Structure formats: structure tokens, C-alpha cells
mmCIF file of C-alpha atoms (C1' of nucleotides) in Angstrom:
data_model
loop_
_atom_site.group_PDB
_atom_site.id
_atom_site.type_symbol
_atom_site.label_atom_id
_atom_site.label_comp_id
_atom_site.label_asym_id
_atom_site.label_seq_id
_atom_site.Cartn_x
_atom_site.Cartn_y
_atom_site.Cartn_z
ATOM 1 C CA MET A 15 -21.707 7.046 -2.503
ATOM 2 C CA ASN A 16 -19.058 7.960 -5.035
ATOM 3 C CA ILE A 17 -18.318 6.557 -8.483
ATOM 4 C CA ILE A 18 -15.498 4.326 -7.320
ATOM 5 C CA ASP A 19 -17.600 2.651 -4.678
ATOM 6 C CA GLU A 20 -20.329 2.204 -7.276
ATOM 7 C CA SER A 21 -17.931 0.738 -9.815
ATOM 8 C CA GLY A 22 -17.996 -2.421 -7.803
ATOM 9 C CA ILE A 23 -15.612 -5.253 -8.258
ATOM 10 C CA LEU A 24 -13.318 -3.437 -10.705
ATOM 11 C CA ALA A 25 -12.053 -1.095 -8.019
ATOM 12 C CA ILE A 26 -11.679 -3.813 -5.420
ATOM 13 C CA SER A 27 -7.907 -3.437 -5.248
ATOM 14 C CA THR A 28 -8.239 0.275 -4.410
ATOM 15 C CA ARG A 29 -10.909 -0.469 -1.827
ATOM 16 C CA LEU A 30 -8.835 -3.153 -0.114
ATOM 17 C CA GLN A 31 -5.878 -0.823 0.046
ATOM 18 C CA ARG A 32 -7.900 2.027 1.514
ATOM 19 C CA LEU A 33 -9.472 -0.158 4.159
ATOM 20 C CA SER A 34 -6.100 -1.604 5.099
ATOM 21 C CA GLU A 35 -4.626 1.857 5.488
ATOM 22 C CA GLN A 36 -7.466 3.063 7.719
ATOM 23 C CA LEU A 37 -7.131 0.100 10.046
ATOM 24 C CA ARG A 38 -3.346 0.437 10.176
ATOM 25 C CA LYS A 39 -3.508 4.105 11.133
ATOM 26 C CA ASP A 40 -6.084 3.555 13.844
ATOM 27 C CA GLY A 41 -4.052 0.642 15.135
ATOM 28 C CA ALA A 42 -1.037 2.905 15.555
ATOM 29 C CA LEU A 43 -3.120 5.445 17.465
ATOM 30 C CA PHE A 44 -4.573 2.770 19.700
ATOM 31 C CA TYR A 45 -1.133 1.500 20.754
ATOM 32 C CA LYS A 46 -0.233 5.106 21.482
ATOM 33 C CA SER A 47 -3.291 5.475 23.728
ATOM 34 C CA TYR A 48 -1.679 2.852 25.979
ATOM 35 C CA GLY A 49 1.643 4.661 25.819
ATOM 36 C CA ILE A 50 3.074 1.729 23.861
ATOM 37 C CA ASP A 51 5.693 2.569 21.267
ATOM 38 C CA PHE A 52 4.716 0.034 18.623
ATOM 39 C CA GLU A 53 3.996 0.370 14.936
ATOM 40 C CA PRO A 54 1.399 -1.903 13.339
ATOM 41 C CA LYS A 55 3.810 -2.764 10.533
ATOM 42 C CA TRP A 56 6.024 -4.500 13.107
ATOM 43 C CA PHE A 57 3.239 -6.839 14.109
ATOM 44 C CA PRO A 58 3.808 -9.581 11.529
ATOM 45 C CA VAL A 59 7.495 -9.991 12.435
ATOM 46 C CA ILE A 60 6.989 -9.817 16.189
ATOM 47 C CA TYR A 61 3.990 -12.096 16.171
ATOM 48 C CA THR A 62 5.783 -14.637 13.992
ATOM 49 C CA LEU A 63 8.858 -14.644 16.245
ATOM 50 C CA HIS A 64 6.602 -15.082 19.263
ATOM 51 C CA TYR A 65 5.545 -18.450 17.851
ATOM 52 C CA LYS A 66 8.592 -19.572 15.898
ATOM 53 C CA GLU A 67 11.292 -18.153 18.218
ATOM 54 C CA VAL A 68 14.287 -18.473 15.865
ATOM 55 C CA LEU A 69 14.066 -17.817 12.141
ATOM 56 C CA SER A 70 16.344 -16.641 9.368
ATOM 57 C CA VAL A 71 15.702 -13.448 7.407
ATOM 58 C CA VAL A 72 14.248 -15.230 4.410
ATOM 59 C CA GLU A 73 12.130 -17.502 6.577
ATOM 60 C CA ILE A 74 10.579 -14.460 8.234
ATOM 61 C CA ALA A 75 10.032 -12.824 4.840
ATOM 62 C CA ASN A 76 8.158 -15.913 3.672
ATOM 63 C CA GLU A 77 6.112 -16.105 6.843
ATOM 64 C CA ILE A 78 4.955 -12.510 6.650
ATOM 65 C CA GLY A 79 4.578 -12.472 2.867
ATOM 66 C CA TYR A 80 7.024 -9.642 2.188
ATOM 67 C CA THR A 81 10.134 -9.585 0.052
ATOM 68 C CA HIS A 82 13.390 -10.085 1.872
ATOM 69 C CA PRO A 83 14.637 -6.488 1.348
ATOM 70 C CA SER A 84 11.440 -5.159 2.940
ATOM 71 C CA THR A 85 11.889 -7.616 5.755
ATOM 72 C CA ILE A 86 15.495 -6.537 6.277
ATOM 73 C CA SER A 87 14.429 -2.931 6.741
ATOM 74 C CA LEU A 88 11.746 -3.980 9.241
ATOM 75 C CA LEU A 89 14.347 -6.040 11.090
ATOM 76 C CA LYS A 90 16.694 -3.070 11.191
ATOM 77 C CA GLU A 91 14.035 -0.965 12.873
ATOM 78 C CA LEU A 92 13.223 -3.701 15.342
ATOM 79 C CA GLU A 93 16.891 -4.173 16.118
ATOM 80 C CA LYS A 94 17.232 -0.434 16.740
ATOM 81 C CA GLN A 95 14.287 -0.733 19.145
ATOM 82 C CA LYS A 96 16.130 -3.642 20.774
ATOM 83 C CA LEU A 97 13.080 -5.838 20.321
ATOM 84 C CA ILE A 98 14.988 -8.465 18.367
ATOM 85 C CA ARG A 99 18.582 -9.628 18.084
ATOM 86 C CA SER A 100 20.397 -11.795 15.575
ATOM 87 C CA LYS A 101 23.309 -14.178 15.373
ATOM 88 C CA LYS A 102 25.065 -16.028 12.600
ATOM 89 C CA ASP A 103 23.988 -19.609 11.969
ATOM 90 C CA LYS A 104 26.939 -21.850 12.833
ATOM 91 C CA ILE A 105 25.957 -24.541 10.365
ATOM 92 C CA ASP A 106 25.113 -22.281 7.427
ATOM 93 C CA GLU A 107 27.270 -19.170 7.576
ATOM 94 C CA ARG A 108 25.094 -17.274 5.089
ATOM 95 C CA LYS A 109 22.162 -17.270 7.483
ATOM 96 C CA ARG A 110 21.356 -14.705 10.121
ATOM 97 C CA LEU A 111 19.127 -16.111 12.815
ATOM 98 C CA ILE A 112 16.672 -13.697 14.376
ATOM 99 C CA GLN A 113 14.975 -13.908 17.739
ATOM 100 C CA LEU A 114 13.142 -11.741 20.245
ATOM 101 C CA THR A 115 15.072 -10.048 23.019
ATOM 102 C CA THR A 116 13.820 -10.095 26.591
ATOM 103 C CA LYS A 117 12.550 -6.568 25.957
ATOM 104 C CA GLY A 118 10.676 -7.883 22.922
ATOM 105 C CA GLN A 119 9.116 -10.702 24.905
ATOM 106 C CA GLU A 120 8.099 -8.303 27.659
ATOM 107 C CA LEU A 121 6.558 -5.944 25.137
ATOM 108 C CA ILE A 122 4.475 -8.804 23.751
ATOM 109 C CA GLU A 123 3.140 -9.580 27.222
ATOM 110 C CA GLN A 124 2.312 -5.906 27.615
ATOM 111 C CA MET A 125 0.541 -5.867 24.248
ATOM 112 C CA LYS A 126 -1.495 -9.006 24.727
ATOM 113 C CA PRO A 127 -4.380 -7.274 26.527
ATOM 114 C CA VAL A 128 -4.233 -4.520 23.882
ATOM 115 C CA TRP A 129 -4.476 -7.139 21.162
ATOM 116 C CA ASP A 130 -7.520 -8.626 22.903
ATOM 117 C CA VAL A 131 -9.307 -5.283 22.733
ATOM 118 C CA MET A 132 -8.248 -4.798 19.114
ATOM 119 C CA LYS A 133 -9.506 -8.267 18.266
ATOM 120 C CA LYS A 134 -12.918 -7.436 19.657
ATOM 121 C CA ALA A 135 -13.148 -4.117 17.827
ATOM 122 C CA LEU A 136 -11.909 -5.636 14.573
ATOM 123 C CA SER A 137 -14.217 -8.616 14.835
ATOM 124 C CA ASP A 138 -17.092 -6.257 15.360
ATOM 125 C CA ILE A 139 -16.153 -4.391 12.172
ATOM 126 C CA ALA A 140 -15.367 -7.441 10.079
ATOM 127 C CA ASP A 141 -18.160 -9.766 11.093
ATOM 128 C CA ASN A 142 -21.354 -8.987 9.252
ATOM 129 C CA GLN A 143 -23.598 -10.832 6.847
ATOM 130 C CA ASN A 144 -20.346 -11.445 5.047
ATOM 131 C CA ASN A 145 -17.339 -12.023 7.236
ATOM 132 C CA LEU A 146 -14.430 -10.013 5.885
ATOM 133 C CA LEU A 147 -11.698 -12.272 7.228
ATOM 134 C CA LYS A 148 -13.367 -15.387 5.900
ATOM 135 C CA ALA A 149 -13.943 -13.629 2.590
ATOM 136 C CA ILE A 150 -10.217 -12.850 2.410
ATOM 137 C CA ASN A 151 -9.325 -16.448 3.224
ATOM 138 C CA GLU A 152 -11.670 -17.747 0.568
ATOM 139 C CA ALA A 153 -10.375 -15.310 -2.040
ATOM 140 C CA GLU A 154 -6.751 -16.105 -1.200
ATOM 141 C CA ASN A 155 -7.432 -19.804 -1.488
ATOM 142 C CA LYS A 156 -8.947 -19.330 -4.907
ATOM 143 C CA ILE A 157 -6.017 -17.204 -6.061
ATOM 144 C CA MET A 158 -3.545 -19.744 -4.723
ATOM 145 C CA HIS A 159 -5.216 -22.377 -6.860
ATOM 146 C CA GLN A 160 -5.479 -20.154 -9.931
ATOM 147 C CA SER A 161 -4.402 -16.525 -10.015
ATOM 148 C CA PHE A 162 -6.533 -13.598 -11.130
ATOM 149 C CA LEU A 163 -4.352 -13.292 -14.236
ATOM 150 C CA GLN A 164 -4.716 -16.968 -15.135
ATOM 151 C CA ARG A 165 -8.470 -16.800 -14.677
ATOM 152 C CA ALA A 166 -8.763 -13.652 -16.758
ATOM 153 C CA LEU A 167 -6.554 -15.044 -19.539
ATOM 154 C CA GLN A 168 -8.631 -18.205 -19.604
ATOM 155 C CA LEU A 169 -11.899 -16.274 -19.876
ATOM 156 C CA LYS A 170 -10.279 -14.171 -22.617
ATOM 157 C CA SER A 171 -9.286 -17.229 -24.669
ATOM 158 C CA GLU A 172 -12.703 -18.803 -24.160
ATOM 159 C CA GLY A 173 -14.263 -15.629 -25.488
ATOM 160 C CA GLU A 174 -12.075 -15.740 -28.584
ATOM 161 C CA LYS A 175 -13.345 -19.169 -29.609
ATOM 162 C CA MET B 4 -0.583 -22.007 6.509
ATOM 163 C CA ASN B 5 1.797 -19.543 8.152
ATOM 164 C CA ILE B 6 1.639 -17.778 11.503
ATOM 165 C CA ILE B 7 0.320 -14.536 10.091
ATOM 166 C CA ASP B 8 -2.583 -16.207 8.355
ATOM 167 C CA GLU B 9 -3.292 -18.099 11.576
ATOM 168 C CA SER B 10 -3.170 -14.937 13.672
ATOM 169 C CA GLY B 11 -6.564 -14.068 12.312
ATOM 170 C CA ILE B 12 -8.174 -10.716 12.610
ATOM 171 C CA LEU B 13 -5.133 -8.945 14.096
ATOM 172 C CA ALA B 14 -3.228 -9.170 10.842
ATOM 173 C CA ILE B 15 -6.202 -8.182 8.718
ATOM 174 C CA SER B 16 -4.579 -4.930 7.584
ATOM 175 C CA THR B 17 -1.543 -6.818 6.255
ATOM 176 C CA ARG B 18 -3.787 -9.369 4.552
ATOM 177 C CA LEU B 19 -5.909 -6.713 2.850
ATOM 178 C CA GLN B 20 -2.806 -4.961 1.603
ATOM 179 C CA ARG B 21 -1.284 -8.149 0.234
ATOM 180 C CA LEU B 22 -4.450 -9.145 -1.570
ATOM 181 C CA SER B 23 -4.816 -5.687 -3.047
ATOM 182 C CA GLU B 24 -1.256 -5.782 -4.332
ATOM 183 C CA GLN B 25 -1.695 -9.178 -5.981
ATOM 184 C CA LEU B 26 -4.818 -8.094 -7.801
ATOM 185 C CA ARG B 27 -3.225 -4.839 -8.893
ATOM 186 C CA LYS B 28 -0.203 -6.583 -10.367
ATOM 187 C CA ASP B 29 -2.243 -9.152 -12.237
ATOM 188 C CA GLY B 30 -4.478 -6.372 -13.508
ATOM 189 C CA ALA B 31 -1.479 -4.631 -15.012
ATOM 190 C CA LEU B 32 -0.366 -7.821 -16.731
ATOM 191 C CA PHE B 33 -3.830 -8.462 -18.088
ATOM 192 C CA TYR B 34 -4.027 -5.025 -19.730
ATOM 193 C CA LYS B 35 -0.627 -5.755 -21.226
ATOM 194 C CA SER B 36 -1.909 -9.036 -22.655
ATOM 195 C CA TYR B 37 -4.252 -6.933 -24.804
ATOM 196 C CA GLY B 38 -1.419 -4.622 -25.750
ATOM 197 C CA ILE B 39 -3.087 -1.844 -23.774
ATOM 198 C CA ASP B 40 -0.791 0.633 -22.060
ATOM 199 C CA PHE B 41 -2.774 1.204 -18.889
ATOM 200 C CA GLU B 42 -1.840 1.019 -15.236
ATOM 201 C CA PRO B 43 -4.420 -0.153 -12.719
ATOM 202 C CA LYS B 44 -3.698 2.827 -10.482
ATOM 203 C CA TRP B 45 -5.107 5.078 -13.216
ATOM 204 C CA PHE B 46 -8.434 3.304 -13.118
ATOM 205 C CA PRO B 47 -10.125 5.321 -10.358
ATOM 206 C CA VAL B 48 -9.432 8.655 -12.064
ATOM 207 C CA ILE B 49 -10.327 7.505 -15.556
ATOM 208 C CA TYR B 50 -13.447 5.681 -14.441
ATOM 209 C CA THR B 51 -14.618 8.662 -12.403
ATOM 210 C CA LEU B 52 -14.098 11.060 -15.307
ATOM 211 C CA HIS B 53 -15.978 8.687 -17.564
ATOM 212 C CA TYR B 54 -19.066 9.281 -15.438
ATOM 213 C CA LYS B 55 -18.571 12.815 -14.172
ATOM 214 C CA GLU B 56 -16.889 14.307 -17.269
ATOM 215 C CA VAL B 57 -15.569 17.523 -15.695
ATOM 216 C CA LEU B 58 -14.172 17.701 -12.185
ATOM 217 C CA SER B 59 -11.645 19.775 -10.265
ATOM 218 C CA VAL B 60 -8.509 18.270 -8.712
ATOM 219 C CA VAL B 61 -9.938 18.140 -5.210
ATOM 220 C CA GLU B 62 -13.254 16.753 -6.421
ATOM 221 C CA ILE B 63 -11.403 13.893 -8.098
ATOM 222 C CA ALA B 64 -9.324 13.331 -4.974
ATOM 223 C CA ASN B 65 -12.496 13.024 -2.909
ATOM 224 C CA GLU B 66 -14.126 10.709 -5.416
ATOM 225 C CA ILE B 67 -11.220 8.306 -5.516
ATOM 226 C CA GLY B 68 -10.426 8.581 -1.823
ATOM 227 C CA TYR B 69 -6.840 9.790 -2.201
ATOM 228 C CA THR B 70 -5.209 12.944 -0.924
ATOM 229 C CA HIS B 71 -4.933 15.784 -3.389
ATOM 230 C CA PRO B 72 -1.120 15.604 -3.743
ATOM 231 C CA SER B 73 -1.393 11.940 -4.707
ATOM 232 C CA THR B 74 -4.160 12.825 -7.122
ATOM 233 C CA ILE B 75 -2.070 15.588 -8.676
ATOM 234 C CA SER B 76 0.739 13.161 -9.425
ATOM 235 C CA LEU B 77 -1.722 10.720 -10.995
ATOM 236 C CA LEU B 78 -3.139 13.562 -13.083
ATOM 237 C CA LYS B 79 0.352 14.507 -14.222
ATOM 238 C CA GLU B 80 0.934 10.991 -15.512
ATOM 239 C CA LEU B 81 -2.422 10.911 -17.246
ATOM 240 C CA GLU B 82 -1.750 14.281 -18.812
ATOM 241 C CA LYS B 83 1.609 13.022 -20.071
ATOM 242 C CA GLN B 84 -0.258 10.060 -21.602
ATOM 243 C CA LYS B 85 -2.637 12.587 -23.176
ATOM 244 C CA LEU B 86 -5.597 10.764 -21.645
ATOM 245 C CA ILE B 87 -6.842 13.850 -19.825
ATOM 246 C CA ARG B 88 -6.572 17.600 -20.268
ATOM 247 C CA SER B 89 -7.318 20.503 -17.969
ATOM 248 C CA LYS B 90 -8.411 24.103 -18.147
ATOM 249 C CA LYS B 91 -8.803 26.877 -15.648
ATOM 250 C CA ASP B 92 -12.278 27.432 -14.227
ATOM 251 C CA LYS B 93 -13.488 30.833 -15.461
ATOM 252 C CA ILE B 94 -15.678 31.431 -12.435
ATOM 253 C CA ASP B 95 -13.242 30.285 -9.767
ATOM 254 C CA GLU B 96 -9.700 30.969 -10.903
ATOM 255 C CA ARG B 97 -8.166 28.665 -8.297
ATOM 256 C CA LYS B 98 -9.755 25.620 -9.833
ATOM 257 C CA ARG B 99 -8.322 23.446 -12.536
ATOM 258 C CA LEU B 100 -11.021 21.523 -14.346
ATOM 259 C CA ILE B 101 -10.052 18.077 -15.602
ATOM 260 C CA GLN B 102 -11.628 16.046 -18.362
ATOM 261 C CA LEU B 103 -10.901 13.142 -20.655
ATOM 262 C CA THR B 104 -9.354 13.774 -24.043
ATOM 263 C CA THR B 105 -10.685 12.046 -27.140
ATOM 264 C CA LYS B 106 -7.787 9.626 -26.773
ATOM 265 C CA GLY B 107 -8.897 8.956 -23.208
ATOM 266 C CA GLN B 108 -12.468 8.305 -24.280
ATOM 267 C CA GLU B 109 -11.315 5.990 -27.048
ATOM 268 C CA LEU B 110 -9.114 4.100 -24.624
ATOM 269 C CA ILE B 111 -12.087 3.559 -22.348
ATOM 270 C CA GLU B 112 -14.097 2.096 -25.216
ATOM 271 C CA GLN B 113 -11.154 -0.163 -25.959
ATOM 272 C CA MET B 114 -10.932 -1.209 -22.315
ATOM 273 C CA LYS B 115 -14.622 -1.906 -21.758
ATOM 274 C CA PRO B 116 -14.485 -5.490 -23.052
ATOM 275 C CA VAL B 117 -11.311 -5.992 -20.989
ATOM 276 C CA TRP B 118 -13.125 -4.732 -17.915
ATOM 277 C CA ASP B 119 -15.943 -7.179 -18.596
ATOM 278 C CA VAL B 120 -13.504 -10.080 -18.510
ATOM 279 C CA MET B 121 -11.831 -8.719 -15.401
ATOM 280 C CA LYS B 122 -15.208 -8.341 -13.722
ATOM 281 C CA LYS B 123 -15.984 -11.992 -14.354
ATOM 282 C CA ALA B 124 -12.618 -13.195 -13.080
ATOM 283 C CA LEU B 125 -12.783 -10.939 -10.020
ATOM 284 C CA SER B 126 -16.350 -11.896 -9.223
ATOM 285 C CA ASP B 127 -15.353 -15.516 -9.406
ATOM 286 C CA ILE B 128 -12.556 -14.880 -6.900
ATOM 287 C CA ALA B 129 -14.542 -12.623 -4.586
ATOM 288 C CA ASP B 130 -17.860 -14.416 -4.484
ATOM 289 C CA ASN B 131 -17.804 -17.306 -2.072
ATOM 290 C CA GLN B 132 -19.675 -18.222 1.072
ATOM 291 C CA ASN B 133 -18.669 -14.737 2.100
ATOM 292 C CA ASN B 134 -18.674 -12.154 -0.636
ATOM 293 C CA LEU B 135 -15.526 -10.087 -0.396
ATOM 294 C CA LEU B 136 -16.948 -6.949 -1.975
ATOM 295 C CA LYS B 137 -20.038 -7.026 0.217
ATOM 296 C CA ALA B 138 -17.836 -7.677 3.227
ATOM 297 C CA ILE B 139 -15.799 -4.587 2.356
ATOM 298 C CA ASN B 140 -18.935 -2.511 1.957
ATOM 299 C CA GLU B 141 -20.267 -3.683 5.292
ATOM 300 C CA ALA B 142 -16.986 -3.028 7.065
ATOM 301 C CA GLU B 143 -16.649 0.432 5.503
ATOM 302 C CA ASN B 144 -20.166 1.304 6.570
ATOM 303 C CA LYS B 145 -19.422 0.303 10.131
ATOM 304 C CA ILE B 146 -16.207 2.311 10.166
ATOM 305 C CA MET B 147 -17.971 5.323 8.712
ATOM 306 C CA HIS B 148 -20.400 5.186 11.606
ATOM 307 C CA GLN B 149 -17.734 4.575 14.228
ATOM 308 C CA SER B 150 -14.049 4.139 13.454
ATOM 309 C CA PHE B 151 -11.872 1.248 14.548
ATOM 310 C CA LEU B 152 -10.074 3.595 16.943
ATOM 311 C CA GLN B 153 -13.307 4.851 18.504
ATOM 312 C CA ARG B 154 -14.573 1.314 18.945
ATOM 313 C CA ALA B 155 -11.315 0.144 20.492
ATOM 314 C CA LEU B 156 -11.133 3.126 22.849
ATOM 315 C CA GLN B 157 -14.687 2.499 23.927
ATOM 316 C CA LEU B 158 -14.016 -1.169 24.649
ATOM 317 C CA LYS B 159 -10.890 -0.108 26.539
ATOM 318 C CA SER B 160 -12.797 2.322 28.754
ATOM 319 C CA GLU B 161 -15.538 -0.237 29.365
ATOM 320 C CA GLY B 162 -12.884 -2.689 30.468
ATOM 321 C CA GLU B 163 -11.474 -0.161 32.921
ATOM 322 C CA LYS B 164 -14.749 0.215 34.789
ATOM 323 C "C1'" DC C 19 36.677 -32.267 -6.819
ATOM 324 C "C1'" DA C 20 36.123 -28.284 -9.877
ATOM 325 C "C1'" DA C 21 32.492 -25.842 -12.165
ATOM 326 C "C1'" DA C 22 27.831 -24.577 -12.253
ATOM 327 C "C1'" DA C 23 23.699 -23.592 -10.078
ATOM 328 C "C1'" DC C 24 21.267 -22.217 -6.216
ATOM 329 C "C1'" DT C 25 20.347 -19.857 -1.792
ATOM 330 C "C1'" DA C 26 20.782 -16.152 1.765
ATOM 331 C "C1'" DC C 27 21.555 -11.729 2.568
ATOM 332 C "C1'" DG C 28 22.475 -7.017 1.641
ATOM 333 C "C1'" DT C 29 22.449 -2.421 -0.913
ATOM 334 C "C1'" DA C 30 20.839 0.913 -4.305
ATOM 335 C "C1'" DG C 31 17.395 2.859 -6.593
ATOM 336 C "C1'" DT C 32 12.338 3.252 -7.732
ATOM 337 C "C1'" DT C 33 7.514 3.900 -6.824
ATOM 338 C "C1'" DA C 34 3.136 5.224 -4.944
ATOM 339 C "C1'" DA C 35 1.207 6.728 -1.372
ATOM 340 C "C1'" DA C 36 1.237 10.039 2.649
ATOM 341 C "C1'" DT C 37 2.117 14.523 5.538
ATOM 342 C "C1'" DA C 38 3.622 19.132 6.010
ATOM 343 C "C1'" DC C 39 3.992 23.365 4.205
ATOM 344 C "C1'" DA C 40 3.233 27.375 0.951
ATOM 345 C "C1'" DT C 41 0.602 30.420 -2.042
ATOM 346 C "C1'" DA C 42 -3.192 32.460 -4.221
ATOM 347 C "C1'" DA C 43 -8.075 33.096 -4.900
ATOM 348 C "C1'" DA C 44 -12.648 33.377 -2.883
ATOM 349 C "C1'" DT C 45 -15.697 34.138 0.906
ATOM 350 C "C1'" DA C 46 -17.051 35.821 5.430
ATOM 351 C "C1'" DA C 47 -16.728 38.974 9.120
ATOM 352 C "C1'" DA C 48 -15.585 43.238 11.592
ATOM 353 C "C1'" DT D 10 -13.700 47.514 2.602
ATOM 354 C "C1'" DT D 11 -9.986 45.918 4.864
ATOM 355 C "C1'" DT D 12 -8.927 41.770 7.522
ATOM 356 C "C1'" DA D 13 -9.468 37.053 8.622
ATOM 357 C "C1'" DT D 14 -10.780 32.552 7.271
ATOM 358 C "C1'" DT D 15 -11.472 29.038 4.154
ATOM 359 C "C1'" DT D 16 -10.653 26.580 -0.100
ATOM 360 C "C1'" DA D 17 -7.935 24.898 -4.189
ATOM 361 C "C1'" DT D 18 -3.818 23.798 -5.803
ATOM 362 C "C1'" DG D 19 0.974 22.853 -5.844
ATOM 363 C "C1'" DT D 20 5.774 21.515 -4.029
ATOM 364 C "C1'" DA D 21 9.030 19.197 -0.937
ATOM 365 C "C1'" DT D 22 9.875 15.591 1.885
ATOM 366 C "C1'" DT D 23 8.943 11.160 4.055
ATOM 367 C "C1'" DT D 24 7.563 6.368 4.202
ATOM 368 C "C1'" DA D 25 6.956 1.618 3.155
ATOM 369 C "C1'" DA D 26 6.798 -1.251 -0.078
ATOM 370 C "C1'" DC D 27 9.025 -3.012 -4.409
ATOM 371 C "C1'" DT D 28 12.648 -4.668 -8.223
ATOM 372 C "C1'" DA D 29 17.241 -5.191 -9.745
ATOM 373 C "C1'" DC D 30 21.588 -6.320 -8.788
ATOM 374 C "C1'" DG D 31 25.808 -8.022 -6.334
ATOM 375 C "C1'" DT D 32 28.434 -11.036 -3.163
ATOM 376 C "C1'" DA D 33 29.355 -14.899 -0.532
ATOM 377 C "C1'" DG D 34 28.323 -19.320 1.109
ATOM 378 C "C1'" DT D 35 26.192 -24.080 -0.022
ATOM 379 C "C1'" DT D 36 24.764 -27.787 -2.839
ATOM 380 C "C1'" DT D 37 24.603 -30.331 -7.021
ATOM 381 C "C1'" DT D 38 26.552 -32.186 -11.060
ATOM 382 C "C1'" DG D 39 29.817 -33.626 -14.764
#
DNA sequence: CAAAACTACGTAGTTAAATACATAAATAAA
DNA sequence: TTTATTTATGTATTTAACTACGTAGTTTTG
């Protein structure tokens, strides 16, 4: 065990990042093992469009929790892959409406069994005495209610009394 | 609740990354609220050197779990801030030995009470029915024993039987 | 209904990590 | 003891996110 792992909660941001990166990389390799040309970073957009069908750029950005410029660059890649297409909204001319192509829909069907296997492997990793996914949900809920910064500032001002 | 949060375990990498980023940003702002010029990304290096005192570049990289080029660029920043200094190892001339400067040590003393507040706020966020830090530890242990990719490939081959 | 404010999208530039590659010193092997 | 291998460090380039900024529609307001 190294110092950072021992440092506990203070290094939690680093630990989260590292874990995320490991899972992402292995995910990419697992798609490849099926001969599927799919990058894990595309998942949020594709999965969202599978359920919502037609969304604008900003709507997708909000759904996946990225900024809109990041989303635009993801959409560009997906458009190059011909997995999505877009058209101008006739009512609001500023909006670009995005949806899956037939190729995109077919790819999803092809990936569904892969996702099932990934789900099992991930659940196995994440479900222990403490369930990682539930822990994330609980932490996110707390942050949504009051951010880390707000909590820390409050503790700071209480300490100054 | 959006689609990605509903998608559960499949989007866990994205969720981990997002949470990490939120905590990192708030951390930076909290240091600033004390008038301390310190970036959260420096924490792993500084904290490690606080306990190990003298380490080479690659040793630090291993401790903090980054690649050595990333570590070198962190070290460059810290050297520019005069928080660390380095000298050539007399026994092994390839090695550059890194340690905290007096300024670095003083900064740590200044940050210790800040870290205490952060610890409380983070513990409050992370400790729920499922403890996030423990969940990370458990997941990392499982991955260390058998990676996500290995587990997924194994499930795949079992399914093919 | 004209001006102001807001919203949607896009581009440019920055940042923080990675990978790939190169070099030099140390160690092992023939 | 030369040669080959490994290790430590560094540089260049790539990647995937961000912020800052600009433009063009849309909506609200005086």
C-alpha cells in the first residue's frame, strides 16, 4: 500500500480518477475483443440517444453531464463514424437535432450482449460490502444538496466561532 | 434523473470521472478561500514527500499512480513554486532525488488545518449506507486480483461454451 | 416593436493526463 | 570486458476534457 492510498479521504479525487481510467481502458479493449469499433467515451451519447431518440446538442450535453463544446467534439466523431446524423430544428433555427442513424441503431443491437457481459463483470467488481455505484449515487445526492465547497466553508466558519 | 444516471453500472467510469472533477474543483476553491496558492493536483506529490522525504522521479510516479512523464511535469510546476528541490543521486547518476524545500514544509504545516476541514467535509459526503472510500478500496482490490478486462473475457468465454 | 437579455451552437486556445520515443547510466551475460 | 538488457529520466506528440469568447436566433421587456 502506498502513501496516497493510505492518505484516505483526502486523495479521493485522485483515486476516483484512476479507477475511472482503468475501467475505461479495459472497456475499450473488451469492445475490440468482439471486433467492435466503439470507444467507451461514446457510450453516454449513444446510450442517451437510444432512449431519447431526438435531442439538441445542449440537451445531450446536459444529459451526459459534459459541457457543450466537449459534446460537440464527441458528436463530430460520431458523425464521422456515421452513427448519428443531425438536422436543423424547423421551429427553432438555432437548434441542431441529433439522432441515431440506422447504422447506429444496428451497432447498439450488436453491443447489447456485450453490455450484458460488461454489466456482470462490473457488478462483480463494484458490489462488495460497500456497493460502489450506490456509494456514488449517495455521494452525488449529498453534493447536489450541498456541494463539497459549501460544506467545507461552513465547517470553516463554524471553527472560527 | 437523466438517462446516464439511470443506465447504472455501464456508465460507472463516466460517473467516477465526473465526481472526481467536482471534488477537485471545489478543493481548489477551498484552498483559495484561505488565500493558499495550492492546486489539488499537487497534493499526491506533496503528501507523499511529506512522508517519504526523499524519492526519485519514478518512485514518486509509482507512489502517486501516474506515469513518469506526467509526474515530471508536476515536479516542474512544484519546482517553479519552490516547494520542492532536486539533486542528483551520487550513487546512481541517472536518478534525480526530490525533496520538499523549507517553503514546501511550511506550506504543509499551513495546509494541515485546511486538510482537517476538508477531511470532515469529504467524510460527510462519502460516508453513507455505502462508504465511497471503502467501496473504492474494495473495487481496487478486486481489480488488482483480476482486472475488469480479464473478468469480462472470462464471462464471454463461459457464455460461448 | 425596438432594445436588451437570454439561449444554442460553434471555434480557439488551454490543461492535465497519456503514449511513444530517445538517451544515458547501471547491471547482467557471453 | 565488451555486448546486451534493463532502468531512470526526459521530450514530443496526442487526447479528452475544460474555459473563454463570438455569433446568430429567440424571448422578454420598456
